Amino acid sequence: MTPVAQRKMERRKTLKDYISRMQLKSTKQRDVIFDEFFNNYMGKHVTVEEFYENIKKNHPKIGFATVYRTLKLFRESGIAAERDFGDGKARYEPIRSENEHHHHMICTNCGNVYEFANSQIELCLNQIAKLNQFDVKDHKLQIHGLCSSCSGS
Ligand SMILES: [Zn+2]
Ligand SMILES: [Zn+2]
């Protein structure tokens, strides 16, 4: 099995467990949205509107409210992360693996998002938290500025 297929299978299981724990019904539309999300948006940060505009081309019966609720459910079940890049729109990205963790650089001109991970940053944040006797549950780091094509450098 390819790593991508493996990941998708793991996330599907996480979602299934969550759905049965919450005693929700399985729905065909949710499966379609799951496939679309994990096939096309890995490493991307999609708004509900964008996701809906794309999926309705092939699945006109899926309504906006269903997309909205389903992406929210994905977040609650732990298979999607919700991001806020400061433009007032919630964005979703598929979680690659349970312990994967990264940060974002956002170009304020073209809107492109670049992901980065750095173990020294993590170490540094942990030390700062420790110094302040702060018990960290989560953290986010975002850098806003101009990407190389927009700054012309
Ligand atoms: Zn990301
Ligand atoms: Zn971090």
Tab-separated table of N, CA and C and ligand atoms in Angstrom:
chain	number	residue	atom	x	y	z
A	1	MET	N	0.852	-1.209	0.000
A	1	MET	CA	0.000	0.000	0.000
A	1	MET	C	0.882	1.252	0.000
A	2	THR	N	0.510	2.254	-0.782
A	2	THR	CA	1.278	3.505	-0.799
A	2	THR	C	1.063	4.264	0.514
A	3	PRO	N	2.030	5.111	0.884
A	3	PRO	CA	1.861	5.887	2.126
A	3	PRO	C	0.582	6.721	2.115
A	4	VAL	N	0.226	7.242	0.948
A	4	VAL	CA	-0.984	8.071	0.847
A	4	VAL	C	-2.242	7.239	1.141
A	5	ALA	N	-2.275	6.042	0.551
A	5	ALA	CA	-3.421	5.157	0.770
A	5	ALA	C	-3.487	4.701	2.233
A	6	GLN	N	-2.305	4.455	2.789
A	6	GLN	CA	-2.202	4.044	4.190
A	6	GLN	C	-2.785	5.117	5.119
A	7	ARG	N	-2.366	6.354	4.872
A	7	ARG	CA	-2.839	7.490	5.647
A	7	ARG	C	-4.350	7.622	5.588
A	8	LYS	N	-4.854	7.505	4.362
A	8	LYS	CA	-6.279	7.661	4.134
A	8	LYS	C	-7.050	6.590	4.899
A	9	MET	N	-6.493	5.376	4.899
A	9	MET	CA	-7.140	4.270	5.596
A	9	MET	C	-7.178	4.531	7.104
A	10	GLU	N	-6.066	5.044	7.637
A	10	GLU	CA	-6.011	5.347	9.075
A	10	GLU	C	-7.015	6.424	9.460
A	11	ARG	N	-7.098	7.482	8.620
A	11	ARG	CA	-8.032	8.570	8.930
A	11	ARG	C	-9.475	8.070	8.831
A	12	ARG	N	-9.710	7.174	7.846
A	12	ARG	CA	-11.057	6.628	7.690
A	12	ARG	C	-11.466	5.859	8.936
A	13	LYS	N	-10.511	5.152	9.510
A	13	LYS	CA	-10.800	4.370	10.718
A	13	LYS	C	-11.091	5.309	11.900
A	14	THR	N	-10.268	6.350	12.030
A	14	THR	CA	-10.487	7.331	13.096
A	14	THR	C	-11.890	7.920	12.999
A	15	LEU	N	-12.284	8.279	11.777
A	15	LEU	CA	-13.612	8.862	11.556
A	15	LEU	C	-14.717	7.859	11.893
A	16	LYS	N	-14.534	6.625	11.438
A	16	LYS	CA	-15.520	5.568	11.707
A	16	LYS	C	-15.714	5.377	13.206
A	17	ASP	N	-14.592	5.309	13.940
A	17	ASP	CA	-14.655	5.140	15.401
A	17	ASP	C	-15.418	6.296	16.044
A	18	TYR	N	-15.122	7.511	15.566
A	18	TYR	CA	-15.770	8.693	16.114
A	18	TYR	C	-17.272	8.655	15.850
A	19	ILE	N	-17.623	8.295	14.611
A	19	ILE	CA	-19.038	8.246	14.226
A	19	ILE	C	-19.807	7.230	15.077
A	20	SER	N	-19.190	6.091	15.325
A	20	SER	CA	-19.915	5.099	16.133
A	20	SER	C	-19.952	5.516	17.601
A	21	ARG	N	-18.875	6.156	18.079
A	21	ARG	CA	-18.868	6.638	19.462
A	21	ARG	C	-19.956	7.688	19.682
A	22	MET	N	-20.142	8.556	18.678
A	22	MET	CA	-21.147	9.613	18.788
A	22	MET	C	-22.535	9.121	18.358
A	23	GLN	N	-22.601	7.854	17.986
A	23	GLN	CA	-23.862	7.235	17.560
A	23	GLN	C	-24.515	7.974	16.394
A	24	LEU	N	-23.671	8.358	15.442
A	24	LEU	CA	-24.185	9.001	14.232
A	24	LEU	C	-24.398	7.927	13.165
A	25	LYS	N	-25.248	8.269	12.216
A	25	LYS	CA	-25.455	7.334	11.102
A	25	LYS	C	-24.363	7.547	10.053
A	26	SER	N	-24.001	6.481	9.362
A	26	SER	CA	-23.100	6.652	8.220
A	26	SER	C	-23.910	7.167	7.046
A	27	THR	N	-23.337	8.064	6.293
A	27	THR	CA	-24.060	8.550	5.113
A	27	THR	C	-23.155	8.472	3.889
A	28	LYS	N	-23.782	8.268	2.750
A	28	LYS	CA	-23.069	8.169	1.482
A	28	LYS	C	-22.369	9.490	1.169
A	29	GLN	N	-23.069	10.591	1.427
A	29	GLN	CA	-22.493	11.906	1.117
A	29	GLN	C	-21.244	12.175	1.934
A	30	ARG	N	-21.253	11.713	3.189
A	30	ARG	CA	-20.076	11.912	4.020
A	30	ARG	C	-18.877	11.151	3.439
A	31	ASP	N	-19.138	9.942	2.930
A	31	ASP	CA	-18.063	9.151	2.309
A	31	ASP	C	-17.499	9.860	1.083
A	32	VAL	N	-18.408	10.445	0.291
A	32	VAL	CA	-17.979	11.170	-0.916
A	32	VAL	C	-17.105	12.364	-0.521
A	33	ILE	N	-17.542	13.095	0.508
A	33	ILE	CA	-16.789	14.260	0.967
A	33	ILE	C	-15.428	13.824	1.534
A	34	PHE	N	-15.425	12.718	2.245
A	34	PHE	CA	-14.167	12.183	2.785
A	34	PHE	C	-13.171	11.915	1.654
A	35	ASP	N	-13.620	11.196	0.618
A	35	ASP	CA	-12.738	10.860	-0.507
A	35	ASP	C	-12.217	12.116	-1.193
A	36	GLU	N	-13.112	13.030	-1.460
A	36	GLU	CA	-12.736	14.291	-2.108
A	36	GLU	C	-11.671	15.024	-1.270
A	37	PHE	N	-11.908	15.092	0.025
A	37	PHE	CA	-11.015	15.817	0.932
A	37	PHE	C	-9.622	15.183	0.964
A	38	PHE	N	-9.564	13.874	1.117
A	38	PHE	CA	-8.266	13.217	1.252
A	38	PHE	C	-7.576	12.960	-0.092
A	39	ASN	N	-8.332	12.926	-1.181
A	39	ASN	CA	-7.697	12.739	-2.494
A	39	ASN	C	-7.154	14.046	-3.056
A	40	ASN	N	-7.841	15.142	-2.787
A	40	ASN	CA	-7.508	16.392	-3.483
A	40	ASN	C	-6.941	17.514	-2.620
A	41	TYR	N	-7.005	17.387	-1.313
A	41	TYR	CA	-6.631	18.544	-0.495
A	41	TYR	C	-5.503	18.277	0.494
A	42	MET	N	-4.760	17.200	0.290
A	42	MET	CA	-3.625	16.933	1.170
A	42	MET	C	-2.587	18.046	1.002
A	43	GLY	N	-2.197	18.664	2.097
A	43	GLY	CA	-1.220	19.759	2.010
A	43	GLY	C	-1.820	21.080	1.569
A	44	LYS	N	-3.164	21.110	1.434
A	44	LYS	CA	-3.823	22.354	1.041
A	44	LYS	C	-4.688	22.861	2.193
A	45	HIS	N	-5.185	24.076	2.025
A	45	HIS	CA	-5.963	24.720	3.076
A	45	HIS	C	-7.198	25.297	2.416
A	46	VAL	N	-8.286	24.545	2.470
A	46	VAL	CA	-9.447	24.876	1.658
A	46	VAL	C	-10.567	25.484	2.515
A	47	THR	N	-11.233	26.504	1.958
A	47	THR	CA	-12.387	27.058	2.664
A	47	THR	C	-13.612	26.202	2.327
A	48	VAL	N	-14.639	26.318	3.137
A	48	VAL	CA	-15.873	25.569	2.889
A	48	VAL	C	-16.435	25.942	1.517
A	49	GLU	N	-16.380	27.237	1.187
A	49	GLU	CA	-16.910	27.721	-0.089
A	49	GLU	C	-16.170	27.084	-1.272
A	50	GLU	N	-14.840	27.102	-1.212
A	50	GLU	CA	-14.040	26.516	-2.296
A	50	GLU	C	-14.340	25.025	-2.446
A	51	PHE	N	-14.386	24.356	-1.294
A	51	PHE	CA	-14.628	22.918	-1.321
A	51	PHE	C	-15.986	22.621	-1.952
A	52	TYR	N	-16.972	23.400	-1.553
A	52	TYR	CA	-18.329	23.218	-2.066
A	52	TYR	C	-18.394	23.485	-3.572
A	53	GLU	N	-17.783	24.569	-4.030
A	53	GLU	CA	-17.789	24.906	-5.460
A	53	GLU	C	-17.192	23.774	-6.291
A	54	ASN	N	-16.128	23.146	-5.778
A	54	ASN	CA	-15.492	22.066	-6.531
A	54	ASN	C	-16.274	20.764	-6.494
A	55	ILE	N	-16.785	20.407	-5.330
A	55	ILE	CA	-17.439	19.097	-5.217
A	55	ILE	C	-18.787	19.095	-5.937
A	56	LYS	N	-19.436	20.244	-6.006
A	56	LYS	CA	-20.775	20.256	-6.617
A	56	LYS	C	-20.734	20.038	-8.131
A	57	LYS	N	-19.557	20.228	-8.743
A	57	LYS	CA	-19.426	19.950	-10.175
A	57	LYS	C	-19.718	18.487	-10.482
A	58	ASN	N	-19.197	17.614	-9.629
A	58	ASN	CA	-19.425	16.174	-9.837
A	58	ASN	C	-20.560	15.614	-8.984
A	59	HIS	N	-20.892	16.315	-7.920
A	59	HIS	CA	-21.926	15.822	-7.010
A	59	HIS	C	-22.914	16.935	-6.688
A	60	PRO	N	-23.751	17.271	-7.679
A	60	PRO	CA	-24.657	18.426	-7.511
A	60	PRO	C	-25.673	18.276	-6.369
A	61	LYS	N	-25.850	17.040	-5.893
A	61	LYS	CA	-26.836	16.843	-4.812
A	61	LYS	C	-26.290	17.225	-3.438
A	62	ILE	N	-24.998	17.346	-3.335
A	62	ILE	CA	-24.410	17.700	-2.037
A	62	ILE	C	-24.551	19.201	-1.810
A	63	GLY	N	-25.242	19.570	-0.739
A	63	GLY	CA	-25.513	20.976	-0.456
A	63	GLY	C	-24.428	21.623	0.384
A	64	PHE	N	-24.455	22.933	0.417
A	64	PHE	CA	-23.462	23.692	1.166
A	64	PHE	C	-23.489	23.339	2.656
A	65	ALA	N	-24.689	23.232	3.223
A	65	ALA	CA	-24.809	22.945	4.658
A	65	ALA	C	-24.193	21.594	5.018
A	66	THR	N	-24.338	20.633	4.111
A	66	THR	CA	-23.765	19.307	4.338
A	66	THR	C	-22.237	19.382	4.346
A	67	VAL	N	-21.694	20.122	3.382
A	67	VAL	CA	-20.242	20.296	3.320
A	67	VAL	C	-19.762	20.968	4.604
A	68	TYR	N	-20.436	22.014	4.998
A	68	TYR	CA	-20.085	22.772	6.199
A	68	TYR	C	-20.070	21.867	7.432
A	69	ARG	N	-21.151	21.124	7.599
A	69	ARG	CA	-21.271	20.246	8.779
A	69	ARG	C	-20.247	19.113	8.754
A	70	THR	N	-20.018	18.586	7.559
A	70	THR	CA	-19.121	17.437	7.448
A	70	THR	C	-17.674	17.832	7.732
A	71	LEU	N	-17.237	18.977	7.215
A	71	LEU	CA	-15.864	19.407	7.491
A	71	LEU	C	-15.686	19.695	8.982
A	72	LYS	N	-16.741	20.216	9.586
A	72	LYS	CA	-16.717	20.455	11.031
A	72	LYS	C	-16.593	19.127	11.800
A	73	LEU	N	-17.337	18.160	11.333
A	73	LEU	CA	-17.281	16.820	11.927
A	73	LEU	C	-15.880	16.206	11.772
A	74	PHE	N	-15.273	16.429	10.610
A	74	PHE	CA	-13.908	15.934	10.385
A	74	PHE	C	-12.953	16.546	11.414
A	75	ARG	N	-13.148	17.824	11.678
A	75	ARG	CA	-12.285	18.491	12.662
A	75	ARG	C	-12.512	17.895	14.057
A	76	GLU	N	-13.781	17.743	14.425
A	76	GLU	CA	-14.104	17.223	15.752
A	76	GLU	C	-13.565	15.800	15.953
A	77	SER	N	-13.554	15.040	14.867
A	77	SER	CA	-13.093	13.657	14.980
A	77	SER	C	-11.563	13.566	14.950
A	78	GLY	N	-10.904	14.674	14.630
A	78	GLY	CA	-9.444	14.693	14.645
A	78	GLY	C	-8.784	14.310	13.336
A	79	ILE	N	-9.517	14.303	12.227
A	79	ILE	CA	-8.880	13.969	10.941
A	79	ILE	C	-8.645	15.206	10.076
A	80	ALA	N	-9.138	16.355	10.540
A	80	ALA	CA	-8.902	17.599	9.821
A	80	ALA	C	-8.505	18.677	10.821
A	81	ALA	N	-7.671	19.617	10.368
A	81	ALA	CA	-7.317	20.756	11.207
A	81	ALA	C	-8.013	21.984	10.642
A	82	GLU	N	-8.492	22.837	11.548
A	82	GLU	CA	-9.099	24.083	11.103
A	82	GLU	C	-8.065	25.193	11.253
A	83	ARG	N	-7.884	25.985	10.214
A	83	ARG	CA	-6.901	27.069	10.246
A	83	ARG	C	-7.582	28.403	10.044
A	84	ASP	N	-7.052	29.412	10.688
A	84	ASP	CA	-7.530	30.771	10.506
A	84	ASP	C	-6.325	31.617	10.132
A	85	PHE	N	-6.259	32.038	8.883
A	85	PHE	CA	-5.098	32.790	8.423
A	85	PHE	C	-5.341	34.303	8.474
A	86	GLY	N	-6.351	34.702	9.216
A	86	GLY	CA	-6.560	36.127	9.459
A	86	GLY	C	-7.378	36.852	8.402
A	87	ASP	N	-7.955	36.116	7.449
A	87	ASP	CA	-8.782	36.785	6.440
A	87	ASP	C	-10.270	36.546	6.691
A	88	GLY	N	-10.580	36.053	7.882
A	88	GLY	CA	-11.975	35.862	8.250
A	88	GLY	C	-12.612	34.603	7.699
A	89	LYS	N	-11.813	33.747	7.038
A	89	LYS	CA	-12.358	32.506	6.491
A	89	LYS	C	-11.735	31.303	7.195
A	90	ALA	N	-12.589	30.371	7.599
A	90	ALA	CA	-12.063	29.135	8.193
A	90	ALA	C	-11.585	28.240	7.063
A	91	ARG	N	-10.422	27.658	7.247
A	91	ARG	CA	-9.869	26.734	6.256
A	91	ARG	C	-9.621	25.391	6.895
A	92	TYR	N	-9.755	24.360	6.068
A	92	TYR	CA	-9.538	23.009	6.576
A	92	TYR	C	-8.405	22.339	5.829
A	93	GLU	N	-7.626	21.568	6.549
A	93	GLU	CA	-6.613	20.753	5.878
A	93	GLU	C	-6.623	19.355	6.476
A	94	PRO	N	-6.437	18.342	5.611
A	94	PRO	CA	-6.426	16.967	6.119
A	94	PRO	C	-5.219	16.744	7.025
A	95	ILE	N	-5.408	16.026	8.101
A	95	ILE	CA	-4.302	15.697	8.999
A	95	ILE	C	-3.557	14.508	8.406
A	96	ARG	N	-2.250	14.638	8.274
A	96	ARG	CA	-1.453	13.582	7.641
A	96	ARG	C	-1.278	12.395	8.579
A	97	SER	N	-0.873	12.691	9.782
A	97	SER	CA	-0.759	11.614	10.765
A	97	SER	C	-0.951	12.224	12.141
A	98	GLU	N	-1.253	11.371	13.107
A	98	GLU	CA	-1.628	11.870	14.424
A	98	GLU	C	-0.564	12.769	15.068
A	99	ASN	N	0.718	12.484	14.822
A	99	ASN	CA	1.737	13.299	15.502
A	99	ASN	C	2.465	14.279	14.569
A	100	GLU	N	1.941	14.442	13.363
A	100	GLU	CA	2.544	15.420	12.457
A	100	GLU	C	2.164	16.816	12.919
A	101	HIS	N	3.085	17.769	12.748
A	101	HIS	CA	2.855	19.114	13.258
A	101	HIS	C	3.625	20.103	12.397
A	102	HIS	N	2.978	21.137	11.935
A	102	HIS	CA	3.692	22.120	11.125
A	102	HIS	C	3.100	23.510	11.304
A	103	HIS	N	3.799	24.495	10.746
A	103	HIS	CA	3.380	25.883	10.841
A	103	HIS	C	3.206	26.477	9.445
A	104	HIS	N	2.750	27.733	9.401
A	104	HIS	CA	2.406	28.338	8.110
A	104	HIS	C	3.004	29.716	7.914
A	105	MET	N	3.428	29.954	6.672
A	105	MET	CA	3.801	31.293	6.230
A	105	MET	C	2.767	31.680	5.181
A	106	ILE	N	2.162	32.852	5.348
A	106	ILE	CA	1.080	33.261	4.457
A	106	ILE	C	1.481	34.538	3.725
A	107	CYS	N	1.427	34.497	2.402
A	107	CYS	CA	1.727	35.700	1.632
A	107	CYS	C	0.491	36.595	1.629
A	108	THR	N	0.655	37.819	2.110
A	108	THR	CA	-0.484	38.729	2.235
A	108	THR	C	-0.875	39.319	0.881
A	109	ASN	N	-0.041	39.105	-0.143
A	109	ASN	CA	-0.378	39.621	-1.468
A	109	ASN	C	-1.088	38.575	-2.327
A	110	CYS	N	-0.463	37.404	-2.527
A	110	CYS	CA	-1.068	36.398	-3.417
A	110	CYS	C	-1.870	35.351	-2.638
A	111	GLY	N	-1.699	35.305	-1.336
A	111	GLY	CA	-2.478	34.366	-0.527
A	111	GLY	C	-1.904	32.963	-0.469
A	112	ASN	N	-0.774	32.735	-1.136
A	112	ASN	CA	-0.170	31.401	-1.058
A	112	ASN	C	0.265	31.085	0.366
A	113	VAL	N	0.147	29.816	0.695
A	113	VAL	CA	0.499	29.366	2.044
A	113	VAL	C	1.647	28.377	1.944
A	114	TYR	N	2.672	28.600	2.725
A	114	TYR	CA	3.830	27.712	2.749
A	114	TYR	C	3.910	27.067	4.121
A	115	GLU	N	4.128	25.755	4.106
A	115	GLU	CA	4.206	25.036	5.376
A	115	GLU	C	5.657	24.833	5.776
A	116	PHE	N	5.907	24.871	7.056
A	116	PHE	CA	7.248	24.552	7.523
A	116	PHE	C	7.187	23.884	8.890
A	117	ALA	N	8.215	23.111	9.167
A	117	ALA	CA	8.349	22.474	10.475
A	117	ALA	C	9.795	22.623	10.887
A	118	ASN	N	10.024	22.842	12.171
A	118	ASN	CA	11.382	23.065	12.632
A	118	ASN	C	11.505	22.622	14.089
A	119	SER	N	12.368	21.640	14.320
A	119	SER	CA	12.453	21.061	15.666
A	119	SER	C	13.042	22.049	16.668
A	120	GLN	N	13.893	22.971	16.185
A	120	GLN	CA	14.468	23.951	17.115
A	120	GLN	C	13.411	24.925	17.631
A	121	ILE	N	12.475	25.286	16.746
A	121	ILE	CA	11.369	26.156	17.179
A	121	ILE	C	10.564	25.447	18.268
A	122	GLU	N	10.286	24.185	18.037
A	122	GLU	CA	9.491	23.415	19.002
A	122	GLU	C	10.199	23.352	20.359
A	123	LEU	N	11.504	23.102	20.295
A	123	LEU	CA	12.316	23.009	21.509
A	123	LEU	C	12.274	24.331	22.267
A	124	CYS	N	12.455	25.399	21.511
A	124	CYS	CA	12.461	26.742	22.067
A	124	CYS	C	11.120	27.071	22.725
A	125	LEU	N	10.019	26.762	22.055
A	125	LEU	CA	8.687	27.030	22.612
A	125	LEU	C	8.475	26.236	23.893
A	126	ASN	N	8.944	24.980	23.884
A	126	ASN	CA	8.801	24.160	25.087
A	126	ASN	C	9.581	24.737	26.265
A	127	GLN	N	10.771	25.242	25.968
A	127	GLN	CA	11.592	25.838	27.030
A	127	GLN	C	10.926	27.090	27.598
A	128	ILE	N	10.389	27.913	26.724
A	128	ILE	CA	9.702	29.133	27.170
A	128	ILE	C	8.508	28.774	28.057
A	129	ALA	N	7.760	27.767	27.613
A	129	ALA	CA	6.591	27.347	28.387
A	129	ALA	C	7.024	26.835	29.771
A	130	LYS	N	8.103	26.051	29.771
A	130	LYS	CA	8.610	25.472	31.015
A	130	LYS	C	9.046	26.568	31.987
A	131	LEU	N	9.768	27.549	31.454
A	131	LEU	CA	10.230	28.683	32.270
A	131	LEU	C	9.063	29.403	32.928
A	132	ASN	N	7.935	29.420	32.237
A	132	ASN	CA	6.757	30.105	32.760
A	132	ASN	C	5.788	29.151	33.451
A	133	GLN	N	6.266	27.930	33.679
A	133	GLN	CA	5.449	26.869	34.293
A	133	GLN	C	4.085	26.783	33.634
A	134	PHE	N	4.153	26.803	32.326
A	134	PHE	CA	2.924	26.785	31.544
A	134	PHE	C	2.746	25.407	30.917
A	135	ASP	N	1.584	24.827	31.140
A	135	ASP	CA	1.290	23.496	30.620
A	135	ASP	C	0.658	23.632	29.230
A	136	VAL	N	1.449	23.383	28.196
A	136	VAL	CA	1.007	23.643	26.825
A	136	VAL	C	0.122	22.519	26.296
A	137	LYS	N	-1.014	22.887	25.734
A	137	LYS	CA	-1.889	21.899	25.090
A	137	LYS	C	-1.742	21.951	23.569
A	138	ASP	N	-1.498	23.129	23.070
A	138	ASP	CA	-1.429	23.308	21.626
A	138	ASP	C	-0.763	24.651	21.357
A	139	HIS	N	-0.221	24.812	20.178
A	139	HIS	CA	0.264	26.134	19.794
A	139	HIS	C	0.192	26.295	18.285
A	140	LYS	N	0.129	27.544	17.866
A	140	LYS	CA	0.084	27.861	16.445
A	140	LYS	C	1.126	28.929	16.176
A	141	LEU	N	1.726	28.852	15.015
A	141	LEU	CA	2.684	29.873	14.639
A	141	LEU	C	2.425	30.238	13.182
A	142	GLN	N	2.213	31.534	12.949
A	142	GLN	CA	1.944	31.989	11.585
A	142	GLN	C	2.829	33.166	11.261
A	143	ILE	N	3.382	33.147	10.073
A	143	ILE	CA	4.195	34.261	9.617
A	143	ILE	C	3.477	34.895	8.427
A	144	HIS	N	3.233	36.202	8.532
A	144	HIS	CA	2.575	36.914	7.440
A	144	HIS	C	3.585	37.826	6.752
A	145	GLY	N	3.557	37.872	5.460
A	145	GLY	CA	4.487	38.722	4.728
A	145	GLY	C	4.376	38.490	3.244
A	146	LEU	N	5.445	38.790	2.515
A	146	LEU	CA	5.423	38.615	1.060
A	146	LEU	C	6.309	37.438	0.663
A	147	CYS	N	5.784	36.588	-0.220
A	147	CYS	CA	6.579	35.472	-0.739
A	147	CYS	C	7.594	36.024	-1.741
A	148	SER	N	8.505	35.171	-2.185
A	148	SER	CA	9.589	35.680	-3.032
A	148	SER	C	9.084	36.247	-4.353
A	149	SER	N	8.020	35.658	-4.947
A	149	SER	CA	7.544	36.245	-6.224
A	149	SER	C	6.860	37.575	-6.000
A	150	CYS	N	6.183	37.747	-4.873
A	150	CYS	CA	5.497	39.016	-4.626
A	150	CYS	C	6.445	40.127	-4.166
A	151	SER	N	7.523	39.761	-3.503
A	151	SER	CA	8.460	40.797	-3.041
A	151	SER	C	9.479	41.119	-4.132
A	152	GLY	N	9.490	40.299	-5.189
A	152	GLY	CA	10.390	40.528	-6.301
A	152	GLY	C	11.848	40.224	-5.992
A	153	SER	N	12.076	39.469	-4.925
A	153	SER	CA	13.470	39.151	-4.596
A	153	SER	C	13.880	37.796	-5.146
B	1	ZN	ZN	-0.937	23.361	6.732
B	2	ZN	ZN	5.030	23.968	16.534
